[in-house]
Amino acid sequence: DVKVTQSSRYLVKRTGEKVFLECVQDMDHENMFWYRQDPGLGLRLIYFSYDVKMKEKGDIPEGYSVSREKKERFSLILESASTNQTSMYLCASSFAGAGEQYFGPGTRLTVT
Amino acid sequence: AQSVTQPDIHITVSEGASLELRCNYSYGATPYLFWYVQSPGQGLQLLLKYFSGDTLVQGIKGFEAEFKRSQSSFNLRKPSVHWSDAAEYFCARAITDKLIFGTGTRLQVFP
């Protein structure tokens, strides 16, 4: 079975802190994704990586950056957390051209 | 712009009743379409997918979906709902390697 793991299920941070969310997949997938999920808005793509060190902005990249130094690991970074970044963050991975994505359990981030 | 619409935000059914969740997509070449389910506090799990061929696709947990090109729809169905089906359901279409998601339909099941 494909396994996508995220470093934390729940996280509470203060405004202005630097926040790292880690995602690891064990299926040798080329693609990895970070989404943000908010009620009534569905899933919105923050960043997409199609290879090591390669990234592409999604629909809402402002306030976020990403890092992919190894194929299995994709990190989302909030350089200076703000309260409007309180949300559920979901990581996913897929083979190139496959379409279907496999999701991690999510990290619920609260910024106070 | 390419988009996916789920017109029902919230649906309530009785256990044992049939279910249909609606999904419409904007025009395009033969779309790759998906239904995912999300239980409370969990990530998304793939229920089924349509790439080509037979327009009625079977998925896990007794779900099926029918692709209708003329209506730009990909509705999810289940003949008899179980209490454990209570969750949020997302329809999605693939655009190259990315997925465009609908805003989701929350299903509530009454005993």
PDB file of C-alpha atoms in Angstrom, chain B residues 29 40 45 54 56 78 88:
ATOM      1  CA  ALA B  29     -11.132  16.685 -23.851  1.00  0.00           C
ATOM      2  CA  PRO B  40     -13.507  13.329   9.904  1.00  0.00           C
ATOM      3  CA  GLN B  45      -9.067   8.162   0.149  1.00  0.00           C
ATOM      4  CA  ASP B  54     -16.899   1.868 -19.854  1.00  0.00           C
ATOM      5  CA  LEU B  56     -19.961   3.102 -15.417  1.00  0.00           C
ATOM      6  CA  LYS B  78     -24.574   3.832  -3.816  1.00  0.00           C
ATOM      7  CA  GLU B  88     -17.161  14.398   3.030  1.00  0.00           C
TER       8      GLU B  88
END
